[in-house]
Amino acid sequence: MKNFSYVRAASVKEAVQQSGANQAALFIAGGTNLVDRMKVFLDEPSHLIDITRLQMQRIEPTTDGGLRIGALVSNTAVADHPDVRRNYPLLSRAILSGASQQIRNVATVGGNILQRTRCPYYYDTAFACNKRKPGTGCPATTGINRMHALLGASDQCVAVHPSDMCVAIAALDAIVEVEGPRGRRQIPFTDFHRLPGDTPERDTNLEPGELITAVVIPPLPFAKSGVYLKLRDRASYAFALVSVAAALKLEGDRIQAARLALGGVAHKPWRPTEAERFLIGKPANTATFQQSAEIALQGAQPLAYNGFKVELAKRAIQRSLTISANGGGVA
Amino acid sequence: MQDPEERTKRQTSRRNFLGQALTAAGTAIAAPTLIHQATSAQNMNTTQTPAPGEMAVTLTVNGKPRSLTLEPRVTLLDALREQLGLVGSKKGCDHGQCGACTVLIDGERVYSCLALAVMQEGKAITTVEGLANGDVLHPVQDAFIDNDGFQCGYCTPGQVCASVALLDEIKRGCASAITPDLTRAPQLADLSEAEIKERLSGNLCRCSAYNGIVAAVQQAAGQQPPAPAAAMLLTEPAEVLV
Amino acid sequence: MSNVIGTSVSRTEGRAKVTGSATYSAEHQISGLVHGYLITASVANGQIRAIDTREAEKAPGVIAVFTHKNAPKVFMPKNDFMNSKIYEARLPLSDNQVHYAGQIIGLVVADTFERARHGAHLVKVEYDTQTPLIDAKKVTFKEAPPQFGEEFAFAKGNIAAGLANAAIKIEATYTSSTELHAPIEPHAIIAHWQGADALTVYEHTQWVAGAQRTYAELFALPAEKVRIVAPYIGGAFGCKAVPWPHAILCAAVARQVKRPLKVVLSRRQMTANAGHRSETEQMLRLAATKDGMLTAIAHEVKSYTSPVDVFIEPCTGITPVMYTVPNLQLKQELAVMNIGTPTFMRAPGENPGLWALESAMDELAWALKMDPVELRLKNETREHQRKGLPFSAKHFADCLNVGAERFGWNDRPMQVRSLTRDGKRVGWGMAAATFPGLRGRASVKVRLLPDGTAHVLTAANDMGTGAYTVVAVTAAEVLGIPVEKIRVEMGDSRLPDGGLAGGSQMTASLAPAVTAACQEVLKTANCTTASEACAALRQSGRGAIEATASSAPGAEMKKWAFQSWGAHFAEVTVDEEIGRLRVTRWVSVMNIGQVINAKAAASQVRGAVIMGIGQALMEEAHLDPNTGYPVVYDLATYHFPAHADTPRIDVAFVGKPDLNFNPIGARGVGEIGITGVSAAIANAVYHATGKRLRSLPLTPDKLIG
Ligand SMILES: Cc1cc2nc3c(=O)[nH]c(=O)nc-3n(C[C@H](O)[C@H](O)[C@H](O)COP(=O)(O)OP(=O)(O)OC[C@H]3O[C@@H](n4cnc5c(N)ncnc54)[C@H](O)[C@@H]3O)c2cc1C
Ligand code: SF4
Ligand code: FES
Ligand code: FES
């Protein structure tokens, strides 16, 4: 880790100003991703702006019955919040199935959204990597790509976004509130992260100097039956091979509304909207779920080592939808 | 169950309980860095003025203020181990991947290897060295010994700290990924083995003393764990046929 | 006779471990200490063309940078594993050649850890590179040379005839992956020179006296000028027995910079530079009569080593040991790859060997429609078919029978896909376990004090095995004083040579030596009991009375084959739809002779079984197929079991003390527990799903049905 100067920002405004003034500055929140990256020289900021003491630590109800979650609320506090547990169990479960209690206790909502890929090539400077050093190449495309993307990748980068929380947030159609040198704006969560295309170095549509201040979760009554299923190589404390956030609204056995998002398959939390649309009006049964899973994975482009994830993702979708149709619970 | 306000209240009361003087609670705004350095410098006659690239910080460790000058890049774990001589917190991976460095910050378990020391000012840090009350071990420590919850002992301080925090989390009604009903988190009395294991999975043990650790948590939770010893079905010595 | 031996005793060092006061290698407080950080190669096969250290040298706090251009002097030790041994025969920084990715090519010394790490990052290296040899399918295999004096190839009877005339034949190839020891304590060393000719090394070592002699030879010093201090070891499993290159370099550089120097490996550096278990490919052919009598076993093994040293994963060691067979043929082949040097890892050879053999035995049982327990009972051998010696105190059948009973094995439907629970397939599997009874020479000093306490001193060590407590319990037994009154000191080369903690032999070597020393001290005191002796001390006003004694194996090694035995019974659930495998129930029954501490011995078995579960379910290290650089290199990418992966392990010990082996009758327990585990799991998966999986680990991709 390169040394840096450190300052504790006193206000959002000050934080944004400082970051605008210094190209090589980075915000630090929980630090569980950034410090990790800095230790292996993926990032070498000369200045860190500690935002942890800013007033973005609250979870408040919105007027329409949703929740506004401050960017600095810890992952634990989100997962354990009574309203989240009751109304958005898939968000609680997604968070709780990520990392470990120790990490979740300090990891923040903003930091979780902005955590970077766990691609092992990205994570070691011995390798070339277009995300870390644009133009150097992507060794993962011809390497061990078991954990890599099936959907929406480019020949420049096949990395996946590693977050669990974000998969649930994507399914919930949340909005990200940001504040930057040019003021405040709102970004729909599904547009927040980017596909790699020719600019894999850019994970998100956040502009330089912009700070995430909150995430707004709209009301979604049927999210109560929501499910989060995470499949991985170890029973706990491991990143997803594939994960699914799902929720169904049923009228009798007919599906009235559906939410589906996938983790571990793309450079961003993946919303298979066609598969969601397909579900509407169909009977909630195995055949329907199977077909929607087929649709969700239609464009999949497996690599040498991750072909199994296509089938795994389909099965995970079926399973999640089945559990949600039965009222939700542990997946 | 808790919301952030409650969380803050709880932390504040914990700190009061532990008797630490505090400048700001977690939600309050910190004073600008320069002033911080000045105030810190006042409490520490022993520390020289920071060299270029270094800062002066005061950490509250196991109830005692400890003043240091260090580079901002120094993690809490390295500050504890390399500067304060508190080597009880272990470095297993240095990347948040093993749990050996687990300490309690304001009562919550945290990996100290991913925490920058300079960010911990004003917080109450408890390491494994601070759990026992003089010669009287913390009940979790006793339970680890009784149930053989370790072998080489290197992951043990982390496992012990995590277990202490886990029991507190249960008392506060925290849920886990496998809690069947999120609105009804388990109590100490009905805390299942599966729940303990999921909640402790952020602490790896390569010696795999896991059975003993789970039993230790059960004991500390007031449950009756299975006996740690093997079933001894040995019979009398064979005739020596030399 | 036994009061304490065989009972359940809490570890005597427990308090130190749960309070954080146990001191591991990197934690000794030494003033003036400076920090070293390794520079490692980013290519797997090539030469360093240029190495530019100027920027690093200018960085704040950097004291010195060492590369092959200014490598400090070290001497090649004898490296015979009698006097001395180093893990990798090439001395660090010998030349500009890079043999494997991550190889050590330099060391930066700085006043703090952070500055040393940053300094290492600032060093610029240019390489000439060649295509690395890392594809197991493209490397050239040769017959494996003898290892530690033993040939691999072996034949008995007529294998062709044995196979040809059989009613039932099984022929299958099993593979296991590259595995990492991954102790939670990373490799660490502090080297502290007292002048240029006396060295203190604070380094976890499984072989204190061996390390002392090795460092002495490396620096051409008399052994007594080197002191090794290793009171605690944070896990080893075979990878902390003797010096690795980083440790040699640390000691050499410390002499040069004239400061106590600490080097701790990062996880990535451990992956490349501190050993692993080689992947294996094993072809097994079994033949049997209709009623299940084995007529032939052919076992052919391939494993890999580095370009700079030879280590052969000795899988065929177990084959002549397990089952009576008239026709037997063993063969091991070895290929060189551009990978770091593999080494001993918990049950080297026995573990992958039994993975293959016990899987094949299960296949044979199914082919015969015979219960696998019965098949094993039927073919049990009374003698070691290679040594031609009878086994001493063998109770393998008891392991099988008691295990079957405790598990409820007899309720197993002899049909695949026959059990379900909560929508998942349930399967039961079993496998045998074995490990040789090894024993070495050990010396122990016992000191009785007037206050009724005793000190037991030996340069052995406790890497988590419970050796401190074994020593205390044994001394308490012989001296007749309570365990709490015995203070054990270990892990310091100033104490009498306690032997090697490897090959599960520490207990078998130490316990008899402790016994002898305790008897000797009573003899010296001219008393029959310790309390008598202590009372006499009080009266005489003398400070202490002490005696040293040694114990070593003898003629019994020529009469008997010593081997420990066991059986594992496993239940798994498989959620076929989503490829989720869980181990839900486990029974292990072990026959290890006398058990000294029922608690710590159970933990050894539990820990080993869980490590085996890791091998079966998830452990797998990979190199990038193009560059040969590891892509599995830390504890996030190398998975081993977490709490949530582990069932409760029921452990029982059966049999009798093996008094032919040593006067205590103890054979040691550190490694046997892992052997057979992966086969038991794969066998259970077969029972659950009907799918025979022959390639470890059994990750979700192999399980989705
Ligand atoms: C071993 C390990 C296992 C893990 N397993 C999982 C897992 O299974 N699932 C999972 O989802 N995650 C996992 N994580 C990742 C973890 O969730 C993230 O590290 C964490 O959420 C990051 O939050 P933070 O507050 O610590 O972020 P930081 O490290 O502080 O910041 C991350 C990035 O976000 C920027 N940033 C932070 N806050 C803001 C803001 N408000 N506005 C603008 N920029 C900001 C920082 O500059 C930095 O670039 C794991 C991490 C580790 C180390
Ligand atoms: S997949 Fe993306 S992150 Fe990984 S090596 Fe390729 S460019 Fe880098
Ligand atoms: S050392 Fe911090 S988690 Fe491993
Ligand atoms: S006791 Fe050795 S790693 Fe846990």
mmCIF file of C-alpha atoms and ligand atoms in Angstrom, chain B residues 91-94 96-99 101 111 113, ligand 3:
data_model
loop_
_atom_site.group_PDB
_atom_site.id
_atom_site.type_symbol
_atom_site.label_atom_id
_atom_site.label_comp_id
_atom_site.label_asym_id
_atom_site.label_seq_id
_atom_site.Cartn_x
_atom_site.Cartn_y
_atom_site.Cartn_z
ATOM 1 C CA LYS B 91 -2.631 -11.813 11.226
ATOM 2 C CA GLY B 92 -3.759 -14.805 9.222
ATOM 3 C CA CYS B 93 -4.426 -13.396 5.782
ATOM 4 C CA ASP B 94 -4.228 -9.608 6.018
ATOM 5 C CA GLY B 96 -10.396 -9.987 5.548
ATOM 6 C CA GLN B 97 -10.463 -13.613 4.512
ATOM 7 C CA CYS B 98 -9.838 -15.552 7.724
ATOM 8 C CA GLY B 99 -11.044 -13.820 10.877
ATOM 9 C CA CYS B 101 -7.617 -10.501 13.451
ATOM 10 C CA TYR B 111 -11.553 -7.508 11.059
ATOM 11 C CA CYS B 113 -6.665 -6.021 9.149
HETATM 12 S S1 FES D 3 -6.002 -11.323 9.108
HETATM 13 FE FE1 FES D 3 -7.783 -10.150 9.073
HETATM 14 S S2 FES D 3 -9.259 -11.505 8.332
HETATM 15 FE FE2 FES D 3 -7.413 -12.630 8.117
#
